[in-house]
Amino acid sequence: MIDFLFDYATLRVVWWLLLGLLLVGFAVTDGFDMGVGALLPFVARTDIERRVAINTIGPVWEGNQVWFILGGGAIFAAWPALYALSFSGFYLAMFLVLAALILRPVGFKYRSKKEDPVWRARWDWALFIGGAVPALIFGVAVGNTLRGVPFLFTGDLRPIYEGNLFGLLNLVALYCGLVSLAMLVMHGAAWLAMKADGVVVDRSRAIGTKAALATAALFAGGGALVWLGVLGGYRVTSPIDWVGPSNPLGKTVVADAGAWLANFRAYPLLWLVPALGIAAPLAAALGFLANRPGWTFVASKLGVAMIVTTVGVAMFPILLPSSTHPGHSLAVFDASSSRATLRNMLVATAIFMPLILAYTAWVYRVLWGRVSEDSVKEAGSSAY
Amino acid sequence: MVDLLLVDLSRLQFALTALYHFLFVPLTLGLSILIAMMETVYVMTRRPIWRDMTKFWGVLFGINFALGVATGITMEFQFGMNWAFYSHYVGDVFGAPLAIEGLMAFFLEATFVGLFFFGWDRLSARAHLVVTWLMALGTNFSALWILVANGWMQNPVGSAFNVDTMRMEVTDFLAVIMNPVAQAKFVHTVSAGYVCAAAFVLGVSSWYMLKGRHVALAKRSFVIASAFGLASTLSVIVLGDESGYALTDNQKMKLAAIEAMWKTEPPPADFTAFGIPDLKERVTRYAVHIPWAMGLIGTRSLDKPIEGIEELVAKAEVRIRNGILAYDALERIKADRTDQAAREAFARSSADLGYALLLKRFVADPREASEAQIKEASWTTVPHVPSLFFTFRIMVLCAFVLLAVFAVAFWHTMREEEAPRWLFRMAIIAMPLPWIAIEFGWFVAEVGRQPWIIDGVLPTFLATSELGVYNLFLTIAGFTLLYGVLAVIEVKLMLAAIRKGPDISREVEAMFATTRAPARPLAVQPAE
């Protein structure tokens, strides 16, 4: 029974699922932190309002960010070719993400250390950049992944990326950046509506309603772009060896507009995923209007998870298509680690992931309740 | 061909970001433990001053921790960004400890650090103590897995090259975890972090003592820091990293380079306390020797020889020649995947494949290398001797000065006598020493690993991403600017927090208002 789990083909699919789980985990947890950062100048105008907004995520953003770090580590361990190619290919975009994310920890920690309004205004900018820039760039990266990026492997499997930063900033990819920005703003607003107090909640609900509607509309529009064949589509044309060696040079792939819909056509039940990706943000919009913060946040979470999942489902079994050498595209069956590493990592994940989920849930429970202007004032210098 | 400017810039960026990250990590490692120890005293005795101490050092911990986390984000992604070939070539082995670090350690640390700061009023004292220890444990586990990864770069056990996937793959994961180099490095590095935190707490406490401020808090912190610092400094010296240096040819080469030992000496070898290594003539001038010391440090014995640079170069030459056979077999396999004879030939000499790759610096196809190129390549296995020679000695000197400071401080606290003012001054002056030793220690370990990125497996110059150098100029400038500004802000905040001092709770103030003179008068001046 256990043997079946450790079969190379199963391991590869399981690690594809875990990759999805990590990205969803990142998007639904650190996603609202980024959303709050992006919303900070709009939902909170005075210093105490900003402190309320910041302190709703103060104790948890750090743990949430580990989903991103772990995502990097897990891609390195389970999909080394993907790790090598994507981060070196998206080099300057990645630098921008890192620079923005570096501003966040220091922004949270240092902002309240001085009363000086100029000092605090600067850190508010840092927190805004730390939220908005990654939210946008992650979407741009997904857009480029769907379109395919120009790369090849040499015979030694040296990854060679043939594009540059400006190639990544194409209109279609920027559109995907807007989807993710709208989505994370919705999510951040849903969090603030649930955890903040007073005027911050009112503004979050107003912006959140619009962001949720925009998310649904933009995501549906993204579907239309896929339908029209503007947003990529690649298909593996050679027989797939699910237990073969991880060498991306042994297959043929063709660019095929609309191929990202093939999985949905083959398994119509999968249409539920993008359908929820539209319906859940709409439900979140209703939740904002009806002032049901708990339900709004759940709907927002579901929407974020389904939008991320849609991308994975559409592309399976391809991970990263090459636009210039489609045969060199990275796929689930030829870009993974060895069977031994996938197995070892699965064992480690099986041990630690339940622990992580358990203690994270406990921490959120301890921190249960709204953050208000009074509670921030009362906490004084021990709050952010 | 190899773009050496790209290689040098990639190395420069990694060194800059790693050295910078490592300004904050050691203090986090040690301070987390010290804080947890203070809070343990609080929970056991319920004396509120210990809670105030925990909170005060916690504030400084937090300022430092933020930058450690911020700069750590870069590290996790930089392998892929700048070292794409490396990432593909060894990700199967090297990626796993990084991922497990996230799963087992960083999640723990980052989740509980929030509660450490925000949980004082929401948790019982015991529950908060558990949170603090989990945070400290996470921090230290983190170091373990990072050093398992780094240890494998120094001594790549438990893995083999797979010709079908053109990369290194794990064969024995337990061997990777139990790698003796990794274990030695873990103990050494973590101890160094403890020394760093102890010197920090000792120095700041001494400053308060000299100023006569917050004496009750400073006195207790001084006692803890001196004991913790003494034990950690002994550990860092006795359990030095060099225990792993007898293991592989490249580790031996690192040792010989540190020692500027050009030729094998009869055991037990002398330690060269000082000298000027001459790269051209391959001799060390003006050498001052300490008999036997090197043999004892390097081999923990009196009869095992430590090999000299020239002998190790001769060995490397043999391995390069054998590696060419492996390279040839690999090329035949790439041309015809079913060639069984080539696969057998590869299996015989695959351990030396990396040595043939050294030739790629001079010739595209190692099989066409001339005799002169093979000789030249064998000498590239020697890391830069003078810089290793001096950085190692500065590191060791720092360690012994710190040992003296902690020993004197500890001796005074044990005798329960009034500590002299010069001791406090000395403790303040000694504060930068752990950082100097640690940064130089990193230099010795990683520059000493050159020319390899993975010892004997992959040369550094082959491991980079195929990036235009303008990318590197942009990001090096960007990181330098960003990190530079943040460093200035961090130091200013740290100094301001130290100058401001702890928030002493009312109950503690009341307690010390009635008993002005401390029971154990370590301080020379009463509180202002």
JSON list of C-alpha atoms in Angstrom, two decimals, chain A residues 8 22 55 58-74 76-78 80-81 83-85 87-92 94-95 98-103 105-106 109-110 113-114 119 123 153-161 163-165 245-248 335-342 344-345 348-349 352-353 356 359-360 362-363 365-371 381-384, chain B residues 13 59 62-67 69-104 106-115 117-118 122-123 127 131 162-167 169-170 173 327 331 334 337 360 462-467 470-472 474-475 478-479 482-483 486 489-490 492-493 500 503:
[
{"chain": "A", "resi": 8, "resn": "TYR", "atom": "CA", "xyz": [8.21, 7.38, -9.10]},
{"chain": "A", "resi": 22, "resn": "LEU", "atom": "CA", "xyz": [2.57, 25.51, -1.23]},
{"chain": "A", "resi": 55, "resn": "ASN", "atom": "CA", "xyz": [-0.98, 45.42, 13.75]},
{"chain": "A", "resi": 58, "resn": "GLY", "atom": "CA", "xyz": [1.94, 42.28, 12.85]},
{"chain": "A", "resi": 59, "resn": "PRO", "atom": "CA", "xyz": [2.15, 38.99, 14.69]},
{"chain": "A", "resi": 60, "resn": "VAL", "atom": "CA", "xyz": [1.45, 36.68, 11.74]},
{"chain": "A", "resi": 61, "resn": "TRP", "atom": "CA", "xyz": [3.02, 38.03, 8.55]},
{"chain": "A", "resi": 62, "resn": "GLU", "atom": "CA", "xyz": [6.39, 36.53, 9.43]},
{"chain": "A", "resi": 63, "resn": "GLY", "atom": "CA", "xyz": [5.05, 32.99, 9.65]},
{"chain": "A", "resi": 64, "resn": "ASN", "atom": "CA", "xyz": [3.02, 33.57, 6.50]},
{"chain": "A", "resi": 65, "resn": "GLN", "atom": "CA", "xyz": [6.08, 34.65, 4.59]},
{"chain": "A", "resi": 66, "resn": "VAL", "atom": "CA", "xyz": [7.68, 31.28, 5.26]},
{"chain": "A", "resi": 67, "resn": "TRP", "atom": "CA", "xyz": [5.29, 29.81, 2.70]},
{"chain": "A", "resi": 68, "resn": "PHE", "atom": "CA", "xyz": [7.22, 31.83, 0.15]},
{"chain": "A", "resi": 69, "resn": "ILE", "atom": "CA", "xyz": [10.63, 30.78, 1.50]},
{"chain": "A", "resi": 70, "resn": "LEU", "atom": "CA", "xyz": [9.51, 27.16, 1.74]},
{"chain": "A", "resi": 71, "resn": "GLY", "atom": "CA", "xyz": [8.11, 27.41, -1.76]},
{"chain": "A", "resi": 72, "resn": "GLY", "atom": "CA", "xyz": [11.59, 28.37, -2.96]},
{"chain": "A", "resi": 73, "resn": "GLY", "atom": "CA", "xyz": [13.20, 25.54, -1.00]},
{"chain": "A", "resi": 74, "resn": "ALA", "atom": "CA", "xyz": [10.65, 22.95, -2.12]},
{"chain": "A", "resi": 76, "resn": "PHE", "atom": "CA", "xyz": [14.78, 23.64, -5.38]},
{"chain": "A", "resi": 77, "resn": "ALA", "atom": "CA", "xyz": [14.49, 20.20, -3.82]},
{"chain": "A", "resi": 78, "resn": "ALA", "atom": "CA", "xyz": [11.68, 18.71, -5.88]},
{"chain": "A", "resi": 80, "resn": "PRO", "atom": "CA", "xyz": [15.62, 21.65, -9.48]},
{"chain": "A", "resi": 81, "resn": "ALA", "atom": "CA", "xyz": [15.44, 22.44, -13.19]},
{"chain": "A", "resi": 83, "resn": "TYR", "atom": "CA", "xyz": [14.23, 26.43, -9.75]},
{"chain": "A", "resi": 84, "resn": "ALA", "atom": "CA", "xyz": [17.33, 26.95, -11.89]},
{"chain": "A", "resi": 85, "resn": "LEU", "atom": "CA", "xyz": [15.48, 28.18, -14.93]},
{"chain": "A", "resi": 87, "resn": "PHE", "atom": "CA", "xyz": [14.78, 32.34, -11.06]},
{"chain": "A", "resi": 88, "resn": "SER", "atom": "CA", "xyz": [17.72, 32.93, -13.41]},
{"chain": "A", "resi": 89, "resn": "GLY", "atom": "CA", "xyz": [15.38, 33.64, -16.32]},
{"chain": "A", "resi": 90, "resn": "PHE", "atom": "CA", "xyz": [13.23, 36.10, -14.36]},
{"chain": "A", "resi": 91, "resn": "TYR", "atom": "CA", "xyz": [16.44, 37.53, -12.88]},
{"chain": "A", "resi": 92, "resn": "LEU", "atom": "CA", "xyz": [15.72, 41.26, -12.64]},
{"chain": "A", "resi": 94, "resn": "MET", "atom": "CA", "xyz": [13.09, 38.41, -9.11]},
{"chain": "A", "resi": 95, "resn": "PHE", "atom": "CA", "xyz": [15.47, 41.07, -7.83]},
{"chain": "A", "resi": 98, "resn": "LEU", "atom": "CA", "xyz": [13.34, 40.42, -3.31]},
{"chain": "A", "resi": 99, "resn": "ALA", "atom": "CA", "xyz": [14.06, 44.12, -2.86]},
{"chain": "A", "resi": 100, "resn": "ALA", "atom": "CA", "xyz": [10.38, 44.78, -2.17]},
{"chain": "A", "resi": 101, "resn": "LEU", "atom": "CA", "xyz": [10.07, 41.84, 0.22]},
{"chain": "A", "resi": 102, "resn": "ILE", "atom": "CA", "xyz": [13.23, 42.89, 2.06]},
{"chain": "A", "resi": 103, "resn": "LEU", "atom": "CA", "xyz": [11.54, 46.19, 2.87]},
{"chain": "A", "resi": 105, "resn": "PRO", "atom": "CA", "xyz": [10.31, 42.87, 7.72]},
{"chain": "A", "resi": 106, "resn": "VAL", "atom": "CA", "xyz": [12.22, 46.07, 8.46]},
{"chain": "A", "resi": 109, "resn": "LYS", "atom": "CA", "xyz": [9.72, 46.25, 12.89]},
{"chain": "A", "resi": 110, "resn": "TYR", "atom": "CA", "xyz": [11.22, 49.70, 12.54]},
{"chain": "A", "resi": 113, "resn": "LYS", "atom": "CA", "xyz": [10.43, 52.79, 16.79]},
{"chain": "A", "resi": 114, "resn": "LYS", "atom": "CA", "xyz": [10.29, 56.55, 16.26]},
{"chain": "A", "resi": 119, "resn": "TRP", "atom": "CA", "xyz": [10.18, 58.46, 9.46]},
{"chain": "A", "resi": 123, "resn": "TRP", "atom": "CA", "xyz": [8.21, 53.13, 6.21]},
{"chain": "A", "resi": 153, "resn": "PHE", "atom": "CA", "xyz": [19.02, 23.47, -22.47]},
{"chain": "A", "resi": 154, "resn": "THR", "atom": "CA", "xyz": [22.44, 22.57, -23.82]},
{"chain": "A", "resi": 155, "resn": "GLY", "atom": "CA", "xyz": [23.52, 18.93, -24.03]},
{"chain": "A", "resi": 156, "resn": "ASP", "atom": "CA", "xyz": [25.01, 19.25, -20.54]},
{"chain": "A", "resi": 157, "resn": "LEU", "atom": "CA", "xyz": [21.58, 20.47, -19.38]},
{"chain": "A", "resi": 158, "resn": "ARG", "atom": "CA", "xyz": [22.92, 23.94, -18.80]},
{"chain": "A", "resi": 159, "resn": "PRO", "atom": "CA", "xyz": [19.84, 26.20, -18.73]},
{"chain": "A", "resi": 160, "resn": "ILE", "atom": "CA", "xyz": [20.08, 29.15, -21.10]},
{"chain": "A", "resi": 161, "resn": "TYR", "atom": "CA", "xyz": [17.49, 31.89, -20.97]},
{"chain": "A", "resi": 163, "resn": "GLY", "atom": "CA", "xyz": [14.95, 36.82, -22.97]},
{"chain": "A", "resi": 164, "resn": "ASN", "atom": "CA", "xyz": [15.25, 39.83, -20.68]},
{"chain": "A", "resi": 165, "resn": "LEU", "atom": "CA", "xyz": [13.18, 41.87, -18.22]},
{"chain": "A", "resi": 245, "resn": "PRO", "atom": "CA", "xyz": [14.84, 9.92, -16.05]},
{"chain": "A", "resi": 246, "resn": "SER", "atom": "CA", "xyz": [14.43, 13.64, -15.37]},
{"chain": "A", "resi": 247, "resn": "ASN", "atom": "CA", "xyz": [15.91, 14.89, -18.60]},
{"chain": "A", "resi": 248, "resn": "PRO", "atom": "CA", "xyz": [13.83, 17.51, -20.42]},
{"chain": "A", "resi": 335, "resn": "ALA", "atom": "CA", "xyz": [11.92, 18.00, -14.44]},
{"chain": "A", "resi": 336, "resn": "SER", "atom": "CA", "xyz": [11.63, 16.45, -11.00]},
{"chain": "A", "resi": 337, "resn": "SER", "atom": "CA", "xyz": [14.24, 15.32, -8.53]},
{"chain": "A", "resi": 338, "resn": "SER", "atom": "CA", "xyz": [15.26, 11.70, -8.28]},
{"chain": "A", "resi": 339, "resn": "ARG", "atom": "CA", "xyz": [12.84, 9.20, -6.83]},
{"chain": "A", "resi": 340, "resn": "ALA", "atom": "CA", "xyz": [14.90, 9.00, -3.63]},
{"chain": "A", "resi": 341, "resn": "THR", "atom": "CA", "xyz": [14.79, 12.74, -3.04]},
{"chain": "A", "resi": 342, "resn": "LEU", "atom": "CA", "xyz": [11.07, 12.99, -3.76]},
{"chain": "A", "resi": 344, "resn": "ASN", "atom": "CA", "xyz": [12.70, 11.61, 1.41]},
{"chain": "A", "resi": 345, "resn": "MET", "atom": "CA", "xyz": [11.09, 15.00, 1.03]},
{"chain": "A", "resi": 348, "resn": "ALA", "atom": "CA", "xyz": [9.75, 15.05, 5.82]},
{"chain": "A", "resi": 349, "resn": "THR", "atom": "CA", "xyz": [6.64, 16.89, 4.62]},
{"chain": "A", "resi": 352, "resn": "PHE", "atom": "CA", "xyz": [6.31, 18.48, 9.56]},
{"chain": "A", "resi": 353, "resn": "MET", "atom": "CA", "xyz": [3.38, 19.86, 7.54]},
{"chain": "A", "resi": 356, "resn": "ILE", "atom": "CA", "xyz": [3.08, 23.46, 11.01]},
{"chain": "A", "resi": 359, "resn": "TYR", "atom": "CA", "xyz": [0.84, 25.32, 15.59]},
{"chain": "A", "resi": 360, "resn": "THR", "atom": "CA", "xyz": [-0.09, 27.98, 13.06]},
{"chain": "A", "resi": 362, "resn": "TRP", "atom": "CA", "xyz": [-2.97, 27.63, 17.56]},
{"chain": "A", "resi": 363, "resn": "VAL", "atom": "CA", "xyz": [-1.16, 30.95, 17.06]},
{"chain": "A", "resi": 365, "resn": "ARG", "atom": "CA", "xyz": [-6.43, 31.26, 17.87]},
{"chain": "A", "resi": 366, "resn": "VAL", "atom": "CA", "xyz": [-4.34, 32.96, 20.55]},
{"chain": "A", "resi": 367, "resn": "LEU", "atom": "CA", "xyz": [-4.38, 36.14, 18.50]},
{"chain": "A", "resi": 368, "resn": "TRP", "atom": "CA", "xyz": [-8.12, 35.92, 17.85]},
{"chain": "A", "resi": 369, "resn": "GLY", "atom": "CA", "xyz": [-10.07, 39.18, 17.92]},
{"chain": "A", "resi": 370, "resn": "ARG", "atom": "CA", "xyz": [-10.05, 42.62, 16.38]},
{"chain": "A", "resi": 371, "resn": "VAL", "atom": "CA", "xyz": [-7.25, 45.16, 16.58]},
{"chain": "A", "resi": 381, "resn": "SER", "atom": "CA", "xyz": [5.61, 50.36, 22.16]},
{"chain": "A", "resi": 382, "resn": "SER", "atom": "CA", "xyz": [5.07, 46.60, 22.26]},
{"chain": "A", "resi": 383, "resn": "ALA", "atom": "CA", "xyz": [2.80, 46.92, 19.20]},
{"chain": "A", "resi": 384, "resn": "TYR", "atom": "CA", "xyz": [4.12, 47.83, 15.76]},
{"chain": "B", "resi": 13, "resn": "GLN", "atom": "CA", "xyz": [27.31, 39.22, -5.09]},
{"chain": "B", "resi": 59, "resn": "VAL", "atom": "CA", "xyz": [13.73, 44.43, 21.81]},
{"chain": "B", "resi": 62, "resn": "GLY", "atom": "CA", "xyz": [13.85, 42.02, 17.31]},
{"chain": "B", "resi": 63, "resn": "ILE", "atom": "CA", "xyz": [15.74, 44.88, 15.66]},
{"chain": "B", "resi": 64, "resn": "ASN", "atom": "CA", "xyz": [18.45, 42.44, 14.66]},
{"chain": "B", "resi": 65, "resn": "PHE", "atom": "CA", "xyz": [16.05, 39.62, 13.72]},
{"chain": "B", "resi": 66, "resn": "ALA", "atom": "CA", "xyz": [14.16, 41.77, 11.20]},
{"chain": "B", "resi": 67, "resn": "LEU", "atom": "CA", "xyz": [17.26, 42.26, 9.08]},
{"chain": "B", "resi": 69, "resn": "VAL", "atom": "CA", "xyz": [14.93, 37.58, 8.01]},
{"chain": "B", "resi": 70, "resn": "ALA", "atom": "CA", "xyz": [14.94, 40.25, 5.33]},
{"chain": "B", "resi": 71, "resn": "THR", "atom": "CA", "xyz": [18.37, 39.30, 4.03]},
{"chain": "B", "resi": 72, "resn": "GLY", "atom": "CA", "xyz": [17.67, 35.59, 4.39]},
{"chain": "B", "resi": 73, "resn": "ILE", "atom": "CA", "xyz": [14.97, 35.87, 1.71]},
{"chain": "B", "resi": 74, "resn": "THR", "atom": "CA", "xyz": [17.70, 36.72, -0.78]},
{"chain": "B", "resi": 75, "resn": "MET", "atom": "CA", "xyz": [19.75, 33.68, 0.16]},
{"chain": "B", "resi": 76, "resn": "GLU", "atom": "CA", "xyz": [16.94, 31.20, -0.53]},
{"chain": "B", "resi": 77, "resn": "PHE", "atom": "CA", "xyz": [16.51, 32.37, -4.12]},
{"chain": "B", "resi": 78, "resn": "GLN", "atom": "CA", "xyz": [20.00, 33.44, -5.05]},
{"chain": "B", "resi": 79, "resn": "PHE", "atom": "CA", "xyz": [21.17, 29.94, -5.95]},
{"chain": "B", "resi": 80, "resn": "GLY", "atom": "CA", "xyz": [18.59, 29.81, -8.71]},
{"chain": "B", "resi": 81, "resn": "MET", "atom": "CA", "xyz": [19.11, 33.40, -9.77]},
{"chain": "B", "resi": 82, "resn": "ASN", "atom": "CA", "xyz": [22.89, 33.45, -10.03]},
{"chain": "B", "resi": 83, "resn": "TRP", "atom": "CA", "xyz": [23.92, 29.80, -9.96]},
{"chain": "B", "resi": 84, "resn": "ALA", "atom": "CA", "xyz": [21.48, 28.14, -12.34]},
{"chain": "B", "resi": 85, "resn": "PHE", "atom": "CA", "xyz": [23.83, 25.42, -13.55]},
{"chain": "B", "resi": 86, "resn": "TYR", "atom": "CA", "xyz": [24.79, 24.65, -9.97]},
{"chain": "B", "resi": 87, "resn": "SER", "atom": "CA", "xyz": [21.11, 24.50, -9.00]},
{"chain": "B", "resi": 88, "resn": "HIS", "atom": "CA", "xyz": [20.35, 22.02, -11.71]},
{"chain": "B", "resi": 89, "resn": "TYR", "atom": "CA", "xyz": [23.54, 20.03, -11.21]},
{"chain": "B", "resi": 90, "resn": "VAL", "atom": "CA", "xyz": [23.16, 19.47, -7.46]},
{"chain": "B", "resi": 91, "resn": "GLY", "atom": "CA", "xyz": [19.59, 20.52, -6.61]},
{"chain": "B", "resi": 92, "resn": "ASP", "atom": "CA", "xyz": [18.62, 16.90, -6.07]},
{"chain": "B", "resi": 93, "resn": "VAL", "atom": "CA", "xyz": [20.96, 16.76, -3.08]},
{"chain": "B", "resi": 94, "resn": "PHE", "atom": "CA", "xyz": [21.47, 20.37, -2.03]},
{"chain": "B", "resi": 95, "resn": "GLY", "atom": "CA", "xyz": [17.83, 21.48, -2.29]},
{"chain": "B", "resi": 96, "resn": "ALA", "atom": "CA", "xyz": [16.51, 18.96, 0.23]},
{"chain": "B", "resi": 97, "resn": "PRO", "atom": "CA", "xyz": [18.22, 20.38, 3.35]},
{"chain": "B", "resi": 98, "resn": "LEU", "atom": "CA", "xyz": [17.10, 23.87, 2.33]},
{"chain": "B", "resi": 99, "resn": "ALA", "atom": "CA", "xyz": [13.51, 22.71, 1.99]},
{"chain": "B", "resi": 100, "resn": "ILE", "atom": "CA", "xyz": [13.66, 20.83, 5.29]},
{"chain": "B", "resi": 101, "resn": "GLU", "atom": "CA", "xyz": [15.08, 23.95, 6.91]},
{"chain": "B", "resi": 102, "resn": "GLY", "atom": "CA", "xyz": [11.89, 25.72, 5.88]},
{"chain": "B", "resi": 103, "resn": "LEU", "atom": "CA", "xyz": [9.64, 22.88, 7.04]},
{"chain": "B", "resi": 104, "resn": "MET", "atom": "CA", "xyz": [11.28, 22.05, 10.31]},
{"chain": "B", "resi": 106, "resn": "PHE", "atom": "CA", "xyz": [12.03, 28.48, 9.77]},
{"chain": "B", "resi": 107, "resn": "PHE", "atom": "CA", "xyz": [8.29, 27.92, 10.10]},
{"chain": "B", "resi": 108, "resn": "LEU", "atom": "CA", "xyz": [8.77, 27.25, 13.81]},
{"chain": "B", "resi": 109, "resn": "GLU", "atom": "CA", "xyz": [10.96, 30.29, 14.32]},
{"chain": "B", "resi": 110, "resn": "ALA", "atom": "CA", "xyz": [8.89, 32.72, 12.27]},
{"chain": "B", "resi": 111, "resn": "THR", "atom": "CA", "xyz": [5.52, 31.60, 13.59]},
{"chain": "B", "resi": 112, "resn": "PHE", "atom": "CA", "xyz": [6.53, 31.89, 17.21]},
{"chain": "B", "resi": 113, "resn": "VAL", "atom": "CA", "xyz": [8.57, 35.06, 16.95]},
{"chain": "B", "resi": 114, "resn": "GLY", "atom": "CA", "xyz": [5.30, 36.94, 16.44]},
{"chain": "B", "resi": 115, "resn": "LEU", "atom": "CA", "xyz": [3.83, 35.45, 19.60]},
{"chain": "B", "resi": 117, "resn": "PHE", "atom": "CA", "xyz": [6.53, 39.86, 20.94]},
{"chain": "B", "resi": 118, "resn": "PHE", "atom": "CA", "xyz": [2.73, 40.02, 20.90]},
{"chain": "B", "resi": 122, "resn": "ARG", "atom": "CA", "xyz": [-2.35, 36.73, 25.85]},
{"chain": "B", "resi": 123, "resn": "LEU", "atom": "CA", "xyz": [-0.45, 33.77, 27.24]},
{"chain": "B", "resi": 127, "resn": "ALA", "atom": "CA", "xyz": [3.01, 29.11, 27.71]},
{"chain": "B", "resi": 131, "resn": "VAL", "atom": "CA", "xyz": [6.87, 29.92, 22.77]},
{"chain": "B", "resi": 162, "resn": "ASN", "atom": "CA", "xyz": [23.59, 10.14, -12.97]},
{"chain": "B", "resi": 163, "resn": "VAL", "atom": "CA", "xyz": [24.47, 10.05, -16.67]},
{"chain": "B", "resi": 164, "resn": "ASP", "atom": "CA", "xyz": [20.81, 9.97, -17.73]},
{"chain": "B", "resi": 165, "resn": "THR", "atom": "CA", "xyz": [19.89, 13.16, -15.94]},
{"chain": "B", "resi": 166, "resn": "MET", "atom": "CA", "xyz": [23.34, 14.82, -16.17]},
{"chain": "B", "resi": 167, "resn": "ARG", "atom": "CA", "xyz": [23.38, 15.79, -12.53]},
{"chain": "B", "resi": 169, "resn": "GLU", "atom": "CA", "xyz": [21.69, 12.60, -7.30]},
{"chain": "B", "resi": 170, "resn": "VAL", "atom": "CA", "xyz": [21.34, 11.45, -3.74]},
{"chain": "B", "resi": 173, "resn": "PHE", "atom": "CA", "xyz": [20.41, 10.82, 2.39]},
{"chain": "B", "resi": 327, "resn": "TYR", "atom": "CA", "xyz": [34.59, 12.89, -19.44]},
{"chain": "B", "resi": 331, "resn": "GLU", "atom": "CA", "xyz": [30.52, 12.20, -24.13]},
{"chain": "B", "resi": 334, "resn": "LYS", "atom": "CA", "xyz": [25.56, 11.36, -24.63]},
{"chain": "B", "resi": 337, "resn": "ARG", "atom": "CA", "xyz": [22.59, 6.30, -24.61]},
{"chain": "B", "resi": 360, "resn": "LYS", "atom": "CA", "xyz": [37.29, 23.81, -19.11]},
{"chain": "B", "resi": 462, "resn": "LEU", "atom": "CA", "xyz": [31.13, 26.45, -14.45]},
{"chain": "B", "resi": 463, "resn": "ALA", "atom": "CA", "xyz": [28.28, 26.89, -11.99]},
{"chain": "B", "resi": 464, "resn": "THR", "atom": "CA", "xyz": [26.83, 30.31, -12.80]},
{"chain": "B", "resi": 465, "resn": "SER", "atom": "CA", "xyz": [23.69, 31.33, -14.62]},
{"chain": "B", "resi": 466, "resn": "GLU", "atom": "CA", "xyz": [24.08, 32.47, -18.23]},
{"chain": "B", "resi": 467, "resn": "LEU", "atom": "CA", "xyz": [23.41, 36.13, -17.47]},
{"chain": "B", "resi": 470, "resn": "TYR", "atom": "CA", "xyz": [24.90, 44.18, -16.82]},
{"chain": "B", "resi": 471, "resn": "ASN", "atom": "CA", "xyz": [22.35, 42.23, -14.76]},
{"chain": "B", "resi": 472, "resn": "LEU", "atom": "CA", "xyz": [25.00, 41.60, -12.12]},
{"chain": "B", "resi": 474, "resn": "LEU", "atom": "CA", "xyz": [22.51, 46.31, -11.52]},
{"chain": "B", "resi": 475, "resn": "THR", "atom": "CA", "xyz": [21.78, 43.87, -8.73]},
{"chain": "B", "resi": 478, "resn": "GLY", "atom": "CA", "xyz": [20.94, 47.54, -5.85]},
{"chain": "B", "resi": 479, "resn": "PHE", "atom": "CA", "xyz": [21.81, 45.20, -3.01]},
{"chain": "B", "resi": 482, "resn": "LEU", "atom": "CA", "xyz": [19.55, 48.74, -0.08]},
{"chain": "B", "resi": 483, "resn": "TYR", "atom": "CA", "xyz": [21.69, 46.82, 2.40]},
{"chain": "B", "resi": 486, "resn": "LEU", "atom": "CA", "xyz": [19.33, 49.32, 6.10]},
{"chain": "B", "resi": 489, "resn": "ILE", "atom": "CA", "xyz": [19.24, 52.43, 10.10]},
{"chain": "B", "resi": 490, "resn": "GLU", "atom": "CA", "xyz": [19.70, 49.19, 12.04]},
{"chain": "B", "resi": 492, "resn": "LYS", "atom": "CA", "xyz": [21.13, 53.70, 14.74]},
{"chain": "B", "resi": 493, "resn": "LEU", "atom": "CA", "xyz": [18.00, 51.98, 16.08]},
{"chain": "B", "resi": 500, "resn": "LYS", "atom": "CA", "xyz": [16.97, 54.37, 26.03]},
{"chain": "B", "resi": 503, "resn": "ASP", "atom": "CA", "xyz": [11.27, 49.58, 30.42]}
]
